[in-house]
PDB file of C-alpha atoms in Angstrom:
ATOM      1  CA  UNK S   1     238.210 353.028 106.711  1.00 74.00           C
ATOM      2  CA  UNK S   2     239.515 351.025 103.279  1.00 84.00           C
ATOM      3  CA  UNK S   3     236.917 348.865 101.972  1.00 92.00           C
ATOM      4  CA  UNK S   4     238.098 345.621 101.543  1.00 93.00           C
ATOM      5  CA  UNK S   5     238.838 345.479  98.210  1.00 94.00           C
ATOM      6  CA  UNK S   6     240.523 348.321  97.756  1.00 95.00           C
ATOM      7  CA  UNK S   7     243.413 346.646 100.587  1.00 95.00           C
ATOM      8  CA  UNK S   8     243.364 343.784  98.327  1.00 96.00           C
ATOM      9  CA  UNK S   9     243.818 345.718  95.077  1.00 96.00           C
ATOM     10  CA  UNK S  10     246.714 347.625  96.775  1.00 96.00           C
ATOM     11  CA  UNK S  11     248.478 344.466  97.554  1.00 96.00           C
ATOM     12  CA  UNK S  12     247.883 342.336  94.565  1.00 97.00           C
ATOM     13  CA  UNK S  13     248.707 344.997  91.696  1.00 97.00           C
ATOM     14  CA  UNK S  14     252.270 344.879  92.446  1.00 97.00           C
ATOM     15  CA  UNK S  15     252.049 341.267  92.269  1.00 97.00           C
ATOM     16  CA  UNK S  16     249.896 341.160  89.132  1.00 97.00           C
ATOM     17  CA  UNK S  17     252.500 343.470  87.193  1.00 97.00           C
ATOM     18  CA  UNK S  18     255.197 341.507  87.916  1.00 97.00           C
ATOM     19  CA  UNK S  19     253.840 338.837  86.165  1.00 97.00           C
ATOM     20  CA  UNK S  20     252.731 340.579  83.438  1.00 97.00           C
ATOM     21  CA  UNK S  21     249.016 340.629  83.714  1.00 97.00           C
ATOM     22  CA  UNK S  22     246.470 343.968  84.845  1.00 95.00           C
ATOM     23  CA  UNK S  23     244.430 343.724  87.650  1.00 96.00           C
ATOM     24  CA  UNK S  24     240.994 343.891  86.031  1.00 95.00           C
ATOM     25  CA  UNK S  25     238.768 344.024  89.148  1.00 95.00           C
ATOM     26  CA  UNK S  26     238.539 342.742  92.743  1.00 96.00           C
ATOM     27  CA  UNK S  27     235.018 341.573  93.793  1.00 95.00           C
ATOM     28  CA  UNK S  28     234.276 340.798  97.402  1.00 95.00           C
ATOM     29  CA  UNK S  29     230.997 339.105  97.022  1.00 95.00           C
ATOM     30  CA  UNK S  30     228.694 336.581  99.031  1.00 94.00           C
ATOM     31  CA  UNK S  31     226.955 333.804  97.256  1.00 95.00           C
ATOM     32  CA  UNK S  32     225.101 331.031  98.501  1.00 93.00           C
ATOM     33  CA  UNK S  33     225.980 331.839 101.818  1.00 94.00           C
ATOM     34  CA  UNK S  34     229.841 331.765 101.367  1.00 96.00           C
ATOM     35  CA  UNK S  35     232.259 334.737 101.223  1.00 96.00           C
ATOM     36  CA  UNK S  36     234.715 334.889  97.915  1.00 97.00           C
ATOM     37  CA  UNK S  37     237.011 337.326  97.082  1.00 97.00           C
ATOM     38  CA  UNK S  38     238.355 337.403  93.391  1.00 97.00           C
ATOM     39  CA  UNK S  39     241.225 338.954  91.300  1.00 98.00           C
ATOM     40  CA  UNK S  40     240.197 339.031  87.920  1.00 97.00           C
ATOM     41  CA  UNK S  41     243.031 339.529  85.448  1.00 97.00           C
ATOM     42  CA  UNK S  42     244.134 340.295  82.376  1.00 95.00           C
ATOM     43  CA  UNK S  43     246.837 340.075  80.037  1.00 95.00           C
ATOM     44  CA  UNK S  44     247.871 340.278  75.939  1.00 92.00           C
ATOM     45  CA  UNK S  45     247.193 337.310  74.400  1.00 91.00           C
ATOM     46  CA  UNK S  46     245.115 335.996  77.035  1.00 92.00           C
ATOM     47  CA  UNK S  47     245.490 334.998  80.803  1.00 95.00           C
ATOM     48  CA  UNK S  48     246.028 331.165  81.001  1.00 95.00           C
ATOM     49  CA  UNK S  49     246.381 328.617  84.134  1.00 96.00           C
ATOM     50  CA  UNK S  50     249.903 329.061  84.814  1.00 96.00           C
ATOM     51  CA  UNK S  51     249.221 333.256  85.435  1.00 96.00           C
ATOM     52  CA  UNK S  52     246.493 332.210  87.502  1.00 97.00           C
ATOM     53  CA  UNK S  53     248.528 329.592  89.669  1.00 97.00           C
ATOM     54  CA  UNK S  54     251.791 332.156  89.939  1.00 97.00           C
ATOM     55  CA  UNK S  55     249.544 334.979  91.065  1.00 98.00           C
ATOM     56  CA  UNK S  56     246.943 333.156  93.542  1.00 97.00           C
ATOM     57  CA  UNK S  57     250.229 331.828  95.768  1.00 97.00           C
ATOM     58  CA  UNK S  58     252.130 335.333  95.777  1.00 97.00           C
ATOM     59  CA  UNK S  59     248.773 337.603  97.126  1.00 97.00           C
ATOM     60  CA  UNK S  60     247.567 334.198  98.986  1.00 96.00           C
ATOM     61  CA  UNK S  61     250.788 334.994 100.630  1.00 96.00           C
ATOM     62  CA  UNK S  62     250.360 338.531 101.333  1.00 95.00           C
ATOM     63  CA  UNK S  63     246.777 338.360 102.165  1.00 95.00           C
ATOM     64  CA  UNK S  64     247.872 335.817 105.597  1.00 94.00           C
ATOM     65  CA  UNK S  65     250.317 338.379 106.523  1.00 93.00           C
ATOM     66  CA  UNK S  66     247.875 341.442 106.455  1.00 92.00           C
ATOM     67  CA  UNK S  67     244.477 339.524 107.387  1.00 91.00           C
ATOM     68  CA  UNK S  68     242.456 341.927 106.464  1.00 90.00           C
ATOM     69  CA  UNK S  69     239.449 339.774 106.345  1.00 91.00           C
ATOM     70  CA  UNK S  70     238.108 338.748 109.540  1.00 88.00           C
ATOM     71  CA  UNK S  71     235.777 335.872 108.439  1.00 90.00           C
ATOM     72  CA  UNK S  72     236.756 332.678 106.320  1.00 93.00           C
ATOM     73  CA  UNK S  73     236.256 333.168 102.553  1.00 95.00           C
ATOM     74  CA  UNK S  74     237.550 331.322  98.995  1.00 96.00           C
ATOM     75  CA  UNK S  75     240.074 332.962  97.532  1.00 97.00           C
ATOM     76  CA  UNK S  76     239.880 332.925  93.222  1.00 97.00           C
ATOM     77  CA  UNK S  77     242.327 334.253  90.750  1.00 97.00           C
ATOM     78  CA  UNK S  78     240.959 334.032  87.361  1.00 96.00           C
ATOM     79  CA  UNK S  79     240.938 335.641  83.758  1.00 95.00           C
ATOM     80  CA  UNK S  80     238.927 338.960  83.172  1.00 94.00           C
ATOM     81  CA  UNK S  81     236.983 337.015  80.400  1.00 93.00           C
ATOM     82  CA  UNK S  82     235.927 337.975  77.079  1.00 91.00           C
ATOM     83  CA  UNK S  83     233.072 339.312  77.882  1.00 94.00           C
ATOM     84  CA  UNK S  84     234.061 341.227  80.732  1.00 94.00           C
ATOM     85  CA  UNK S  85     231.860 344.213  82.852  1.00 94.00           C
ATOM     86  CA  UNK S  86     232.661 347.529  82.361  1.00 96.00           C
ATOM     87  CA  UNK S  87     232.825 349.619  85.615  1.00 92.00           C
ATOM     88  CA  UNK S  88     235.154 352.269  85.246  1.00 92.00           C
ATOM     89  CA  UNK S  89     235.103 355.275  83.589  1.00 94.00           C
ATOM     90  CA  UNK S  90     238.815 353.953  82.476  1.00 92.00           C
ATOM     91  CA  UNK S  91     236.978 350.654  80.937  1.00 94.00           C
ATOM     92  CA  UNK S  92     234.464 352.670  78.807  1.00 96.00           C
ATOM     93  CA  UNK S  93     237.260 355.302  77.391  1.00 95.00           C
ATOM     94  CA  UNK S  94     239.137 352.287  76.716  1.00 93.00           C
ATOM     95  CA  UNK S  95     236.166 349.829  75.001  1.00 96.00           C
ATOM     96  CA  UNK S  96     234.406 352.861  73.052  1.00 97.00           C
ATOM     97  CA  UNK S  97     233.302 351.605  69.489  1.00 96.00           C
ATOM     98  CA  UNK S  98     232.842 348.120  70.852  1.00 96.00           C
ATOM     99  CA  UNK S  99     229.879 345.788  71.125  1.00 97.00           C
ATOM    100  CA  UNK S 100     228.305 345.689  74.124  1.00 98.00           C
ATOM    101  CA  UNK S 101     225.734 344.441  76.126  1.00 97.00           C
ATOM    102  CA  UNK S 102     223.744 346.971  78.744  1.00 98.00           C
ATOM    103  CA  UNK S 103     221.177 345.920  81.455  1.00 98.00           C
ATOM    104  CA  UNK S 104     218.898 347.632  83.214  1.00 97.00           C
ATOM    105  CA  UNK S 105     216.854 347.592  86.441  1.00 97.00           C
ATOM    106  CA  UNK S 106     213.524 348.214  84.994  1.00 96.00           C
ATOM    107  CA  UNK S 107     212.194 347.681  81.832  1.00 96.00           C
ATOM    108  CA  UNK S 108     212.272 350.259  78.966  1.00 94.00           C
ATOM    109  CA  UNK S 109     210.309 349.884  76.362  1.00 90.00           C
ATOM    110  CA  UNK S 110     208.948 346.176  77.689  1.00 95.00           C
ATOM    111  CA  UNK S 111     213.195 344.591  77.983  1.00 95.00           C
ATOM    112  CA  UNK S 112     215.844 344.596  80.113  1.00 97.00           C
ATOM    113  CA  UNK S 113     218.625 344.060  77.995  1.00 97.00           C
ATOM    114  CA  UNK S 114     219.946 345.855  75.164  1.00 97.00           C
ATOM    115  CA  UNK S 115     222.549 344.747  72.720  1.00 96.00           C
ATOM    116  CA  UNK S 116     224.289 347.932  70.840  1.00 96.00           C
ATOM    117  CA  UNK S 117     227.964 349.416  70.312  1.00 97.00           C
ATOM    118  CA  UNK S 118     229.239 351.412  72.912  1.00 98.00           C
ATOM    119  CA  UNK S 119     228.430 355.087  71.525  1.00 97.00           C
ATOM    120  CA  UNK S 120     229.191 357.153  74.484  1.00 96.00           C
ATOM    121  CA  UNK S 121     230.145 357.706  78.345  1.00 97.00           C
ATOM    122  CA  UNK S 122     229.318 360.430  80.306  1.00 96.00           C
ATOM    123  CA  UNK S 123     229.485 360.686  84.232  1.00 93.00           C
ATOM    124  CA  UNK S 124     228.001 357.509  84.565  1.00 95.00           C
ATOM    125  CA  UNK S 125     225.762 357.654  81.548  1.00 97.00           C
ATOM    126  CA  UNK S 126     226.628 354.997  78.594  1.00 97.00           C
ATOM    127  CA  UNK S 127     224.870 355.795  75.204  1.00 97.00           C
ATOM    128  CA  UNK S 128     224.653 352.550  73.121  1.00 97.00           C
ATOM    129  CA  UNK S 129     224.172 352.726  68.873  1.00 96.00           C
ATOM    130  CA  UNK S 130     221.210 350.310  68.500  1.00 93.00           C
ATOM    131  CA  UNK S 131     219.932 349.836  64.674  1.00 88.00           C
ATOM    132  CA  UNK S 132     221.006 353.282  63.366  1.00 89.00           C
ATOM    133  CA  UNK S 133     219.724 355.143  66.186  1.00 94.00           C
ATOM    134  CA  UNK S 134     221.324 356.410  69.776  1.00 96.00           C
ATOM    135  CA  UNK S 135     220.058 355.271  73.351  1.00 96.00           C
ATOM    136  CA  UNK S 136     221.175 357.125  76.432  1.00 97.00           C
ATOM    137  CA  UNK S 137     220.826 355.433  79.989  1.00 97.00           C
ATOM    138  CA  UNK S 138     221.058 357.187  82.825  1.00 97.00           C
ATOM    139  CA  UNK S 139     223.357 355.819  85.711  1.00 96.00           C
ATOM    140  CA  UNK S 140     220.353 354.768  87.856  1.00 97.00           C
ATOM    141  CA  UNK S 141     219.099 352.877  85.297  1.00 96.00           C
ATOM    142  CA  UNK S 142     221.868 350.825  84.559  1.00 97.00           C
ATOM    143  CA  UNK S 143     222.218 347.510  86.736  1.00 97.00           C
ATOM    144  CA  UNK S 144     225.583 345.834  83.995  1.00 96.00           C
ATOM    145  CA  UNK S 145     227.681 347.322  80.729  1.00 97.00           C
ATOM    146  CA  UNK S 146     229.500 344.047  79.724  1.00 97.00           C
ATOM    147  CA  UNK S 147     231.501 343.758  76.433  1.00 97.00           C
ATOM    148  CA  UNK S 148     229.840 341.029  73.900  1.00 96.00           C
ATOM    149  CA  UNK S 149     231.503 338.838  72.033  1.00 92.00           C
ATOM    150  CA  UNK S 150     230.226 338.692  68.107  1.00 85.00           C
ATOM    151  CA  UNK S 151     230.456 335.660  66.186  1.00 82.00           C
TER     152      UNK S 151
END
């Protein structure tokens, strides 16, 4: 069986493309008790409320003809964000050479977070360039790669 947001990124892509935008991510997510389910998008130049609005009615559309989400949820179309996460291997080939900022699950080396350029991506494995020298973290350590704005 589909997971849920793989139906969803089938039927919104088409819809996304049309209008010009990429389909950054779908999230499915609970918090605070309520379902949402987001399309977070992209575009050159940057996403603005008008891409939002077009795209929101056209897979708002779709998604009450399929149904395929049995309970009630809030439905969000919004911009991928500067300082988007990096889940794919697709998003690291394409990011590579830019500041980042990786969290982990457990400490190393008494912190969570480490603030680098992204150095490497293998299988899963991101190596960040921190001060002159390289650090490798495992997949299992990693709990969120996002890209970091610098000002």
């Amino acid at each position: 069986m589909k997971k849920i947001t793989d139906i969803v990124r089938e039927l919104a892509e088409p819809v996304v493309l049309e209008h010009g935008c990429t389909l950054w991510d779908v999230e499915y997510v609970r918090e605070a008790g309520q379902w949402y389910l987001r399309l977070l998008i992209d575009k050159d130049g940057g996403v603005d409320i008008l891409d939002c609005e077009a795209i929101s009615r056209r897979v708002s559309d779709l998604l009450d003809e399929v149904d395929p989400i049995e309970s009630s949820y809030t439905f969000e179309v919004g911009s991928a964000g500067a300082e988007r996460a990096l889940k794919r291997p697709g998003d690291f080939e394409k990011f590579m050479g830019s500041p980042v900022t990786l969290k982990t699950y457990k400490p190393r080396d008494g912190r969570k977070e480490f603030a680098g350029t992204l150095a490497g991506y293998d299988g899963g494995a991101v190596t960040l360039a921190v001060g002159g020298e390289q650090m490798r973290f495992e997949k299992e350590e990693i709990a969120l790669v996002r890209l970091r704005v610098e000002f």
